[in-house]
DNA sequence: ACTTACGGTAAGTCATGGCTTACGCAAATG
DNA sequence: CATTTGCGTAAGCCATGACTTACCGTAAGT
């Protein structure tokens, strides 16, 4: 059920930007905020959501907090998506075949 | 940029239930609504969002519309997630190693 | 000890979006 | 054709959540 929070977390554009920023490497909160069009508290709130979703972790470094991507959340999302992948491909193929038949009949 | 709509689409619990329902096989709108705690129009609206996100497609069958999962949206999400997967694993390993060092020092 | 730097939290505002009921449209059925 | 069945859309209501400013705690520097 944890993937639920992950999807919700990555649904917001700004929060996705925060996450993508961490894809370039670990960053402090202020450093992230500087590159984004929102205030630092907003970034803090986004990081909190991402952390609760298992998408990021953090460590203290003096007075700063360094955030980095946690594979946990990513893995759960991938697992969930993969549950649909194979069957979706098969079903879609069947639908396309049905569609081709119809077009043929129309001729 | 299309994966953005996909994440937003799967962020809602009800909409995720609709999608998961389609994972069992193609279904008509009314059939989906019967199994869910929301009205049929609500399901219609969710399907519209899922369709715009490339997550489902539909065909007409008499007066019903049969919806089924479209691999397109799933594929884009998987591709996006995979962009972070490898680097996230590596970074996370480095963080764990750093943490172990700290614990050692503390002894 | 004082001050500065860095971040998390509280409170309040405003937009987004998910839900309902009511309505309209098209295809099958008699 | 009139009726029924199955969906999509419109309008309106209400909760959620993303953002801001203000404030507080903590760690380093002088």
XYZ file of C-alpha atoms (C1' of nucleotides) in Angstrom:
274
model
C 0.000 0.000 0.000
C 3.012 2.237 0.318
C 3.180 2.884 -3.394
C -0.013 4.877 -2.956
C 1.836 7.688 -1.186
C 4.577 7.518 -3.790
C 2.216 8.158 -6.677
C 0.527 10.975 -4.795
C 3.921 12.473 -3.986
C 5.097 12.511 -7.595
C 1.786 13.853 -8.857
C 2.658 17.433 -7.948
C 4.869 19.192 -10.539
C 6.873 21.170 -8.007
C 7.483 18.106 -5.895
C 8.581 16.209 -8.970
C 11.076 19.007 -9.654
C 12.444 18.618 -6.137
C 12.793 14.899 -6.692
C 14.424 15.321 -10.091
C 16.837 17.818 -8.573
C 17.951 15.078 -6.173
C 18.499 12.862 -9.180
C 21.562 15.001 -9.918
C 22.950 14.115 -6.504
C 22.387 14.777 -2.775
C 21.448 18.362 -1.970
C 20.696 20.575 1.013
C 17.245 22.123 1.367
C 18.327 25.683 0.673
C 20.298 24.672 -2.396
C 17.219 23.006 -3.843
C 14.998 25.977 -3.081
C 17.330 28.382 -4.870
C 16.768 26.603 -8.163
C 12.992 26.498 -7.800
C 10.301 29.191 -8.077
C 8.960 28.523 -4.577
C 10.007 29.448 -1.040
C 12.276 27.335 1.147
C 9.481 26.312 3.537
C 7.557 25.003 0.564
C 10.522 22.821 -0.341
C 10.700 21.581 3.249
C 7.067 20.549 3.086
C 7.584 18.778 -0.221
C 10.581 16.919 1.158
C 8.507 15.787 4.105
C 5.926 14.275 1.771
C 8.609 12.619 -0.351
C 10.224 11.193 2.766
C 6.958 9.749 4.086
C 6.490 8.139 0.681
C 9.883 6.441 0.976
C 11.213 8.340 -2.002
C 13.963 10.248 -0.189
C 16.062 10.045 2.972
C 18.192 12.635 4.692
C 21.162 13.055 6.978
C 22.335 15.950 9.132
C 25.519 17.774 8.185
C 26.163 20.560 10.624
C 23.195 22.872 10.449
C 22.108 21.608 7.045
C 20.116 18.579 6.098
C 21.260 16.700 3.024
C 18.524 14.885 1.133
C 19.033 12.047 -1.329
C 16.870 9.606 -3.265
C 15.852 6.450 -1.436
C 15.428 3.465 -3.800
C 12.720 2.026 -1.544
C 9.849 4.104 -2.910
C 11.059 3.826 -6.494
C 11.221 0.051 -6.174
C 7.672 -0.233 -4.898
C 6.365 1.853 -7.751
C 8.244 -0.222 -10.298
C 6.890 -3.421 -8.773
C 3.334 -2.117 -8.903
C 3.628 -0.990 -12.528
C 5.166 -4.301 -13.547
C 2.115 -6.139 -12.236
C 0.203 -4.646 -15.175
C 2.866 -4.549 -17.832
C 2.700 -8.032 -19.319
C -1.065 -8.448 -19.267
C -1.508 -4.925 -20.596
C 0.743 -5.650 -23.564
C -1.165 -8.841 -24.362
C -4.581 -7.241 -24.043
C -3.570 -4.273 -26.110
C -2.300 -6.559 -28.846
C -5.658 -8.335 -28.882
C -7.492 -5.025 -29.180
C -5.346 -3.919 -32.085
C -5.998 -7.208 -33.846
C -9.724 -6.761 -33.352
C -9.485 -3.269 -34.752
C -7.667 -4.498 -37.843
C -10.404 -7.029 -38.475
C -13.027 -4.321 -38.336
C -11.168 -2.142 -40.815
C -10.904 -5.114 -43.151
C -14.640 -5.732 -42.937
C -15.269 -2.118 -43.755
C -13.469 -2.403 -47.070
C 6.225 15.298 -20.380
C 3.319 12.923 -20.767
C 4.308 10.910 -17.726
C 3.259 13.931 -15.676
C -0.423 13.296 -16.384
C 0.094 9.601 -15.685
C 1.425 10.210 -12.170
C -1.358 12.662 -11.456
C -3.899 10.170 -12.753
C -2.715 7.333 -10.529
C -2.428 9.587 -7.499
C -6.142 9.352 -6.723
C -7.157 6.182 -4.829
C -10.482 5.761 -6.592
C -8.905 6.243 -9.988
C -6.255 3.697 -9.106
C -9.053 1.249 -8.248
C -10.598 1.846 -11.658
C -7.244 1.177 -13.285
C -6.603 -1.940 -11.203
C -10.057 -3.187 -12.112
C -9.023 -2.993 -15.768
C -5.978 -5.051 -14.874
C -8.347 -8.019 -14.557
C -9.431 -7.526 -18.139
C -11.418 -5.106 -20.370
C -14.583 -3.813 -18.761
C -17.576 -1.601 -19.549
C -18.116 1.577 -17.541
C -21.199 0.372 -15.701
C -19.552 -2.911 -14.733
C -16.652 -1.028 -13.176
C -18.933 1.348 -11.309
C -20.884 -1.520 -9.734
C -17.795 -2.734 -7.928
C -16.838 0.708 -6.651
C -18.315 2.944 -3.945
C -18.868 5.865 -6.335
C -21.444 6.738 -8.975
C -21.166 5.827 -12.632
C -20.565 9.425 -13.772
C -17.649 9.562 -11.365
C -16.164 6.500 -13.049
C -16.686 8.134 -16.440
C -14.749 11.174 -15.286
C -11.928 9.029 -13.933
C -11.721 7.098 -17.177
C -11.459 10.357 -19.059
C -8.455 11.375 -16.986
C -6.843 7.953 -17.387
C -7.394 8.114 -21.126
C -5.827 11.567 -21.457
C -2.855 10.205 -19.526
C -2.443 7.407 -22.053
C -3.157 4.779 -19.433
C -6.330 3.361 -21.000
C -8.077 3.165 -24.368
C -11.626 2.245 -25.259
C -13.782 0.859 -28.034
C -17.500 1.010 -28.660
C -19.549 -2.156 -28.406
C -23.167 -1.407 -29.087
C -24.254 1.131 -26.546
C -21.443 0.295 -24.135
C -17.886 1.428 -24.096
C -15.258 -1.152 -23.255
C -12.125 0.202 -21.603
C -8.780 -1.549 -21.406
C -5.266 -0.707 -20.259
C -3.026 1.031 -22.783
C 0.673 0.141 -22.340
C 1.670 3.586 -23.609
C 1.251 5.410 -20.302
C 2.689 2.560 -18.286
C 5.758 2.509 -20.490
C 6.423 6.208 -20.089
C 6.206 5.939 -16.334
C 8.561 2.993 -16.276
C 11.040 4.859 -18.445
C 10.930 7.892 -16.170
C 11.434 5.834 -13.013
C 14.320 3.937 -14.572
C 16.150 7.193 -15.163
C 16.633 7.397 -11.394
C 16.928 3.759 -10.481
C 20.631 3.074 -11.059
C 22.009 6.327 -9.694
C 19.643 6.108 -6.732
C 20.931 2.662 -5.833
C 24.536 3.814 -6.039
C 23.966 6.962 -3.995
C 21.999 5.097 -1.389
C 24.796 2.571 -1.018
C 27.251 5.403 -0.457
C 25.026 6.915 2.224
C 24.728 3.610 4.038
C 28.488 3.211 3.977
C 28.898 6.702 5.430
C 26.417 5.841 8.141
C 28.305 2.680 9.071
C 31.511 4.672 9.416
C 29.809 7.061 11.801
C 28.514 4.252 13.977
C 32.019 2.780 14.109
C 33.464 6.110 15.233
C 30.883 6.323 17.960
C 32.100 3.081 19.524
C 27.226 34.398 25.401
C 25.849 36.708 20.846
C 24.994 36.297 16.416
C 24.405 34.162 12.127
C 23.024 30.293 9.158
C 19.849 26.652 8.035
C 15.479 24.237 8.369
C 11.269 22.543 10.296
C 6.514 23.978 11.884
C 2.105 26.876 12.471
C -1.519 29.474 10.675
C -4.084 31.292 7.110
C -5.356 31.942 2.094
C -6.790 30.385 -2.340
C -7.076 27.192 -6.252
C -7.718 22.513 -7.668
C -10.340 18.511 -8.220
C -13.433 14.654 -6.876
C -18.168 13.786 -6.002
C -23.189 14.217 -6.661
C -27.587 15.054 -9.276
C -29.694 16.429 -13.512
C -29.634 16.348 -18.293
C -28.665 15.086 -23.247
C -27.322 11.820 -26.952
C -26.728 7.460 -29.504
C -27.498 2.654 -30.242
C -30.355 -1.436 -29.569
C -35.115 -3.362 -28.766
C -40.153 -3.951 -29.300
C -41.051 5.479 -33.956
C -41.238 5.077 -28.953
C -38.711 3.120 -25.166
C -34.975 1.443 -22.820
C -30.101 0.909 -21.934
C -25.498 2.711 -21.410
C -22.381 6.783 -21.251
C -20.703 11.333 -21.401
C -21.210 16.221 -19.860
C -22.698 20.392 -17.038
C -23.228 22.676 -12.772
C -22.509 23.125 -8.093
C -20.649 21.750 -3.493
C -17.048 20.760 -0.406
C -12.590 18.844 1.085
C -7.838 18.612 0.113
C -3.469 20.573 -0.465
C 0.126 23.858 -2.193
C 1.855 28.207 -1.098
C 3.029 32.295 1.726
C 4.750 34.829 5.992
C 5.998 34.512 10.721
C 8.099 32.062 14.278
C 11.084 28.695 16.903
C 14.910 25.398 17.591
C 19.665 23.996 16.831
C 24.401 24.023 15.331
C 28.527 26.707 14.096
C 31.456 31.064 14.194
C 33.397 35.242 16.575
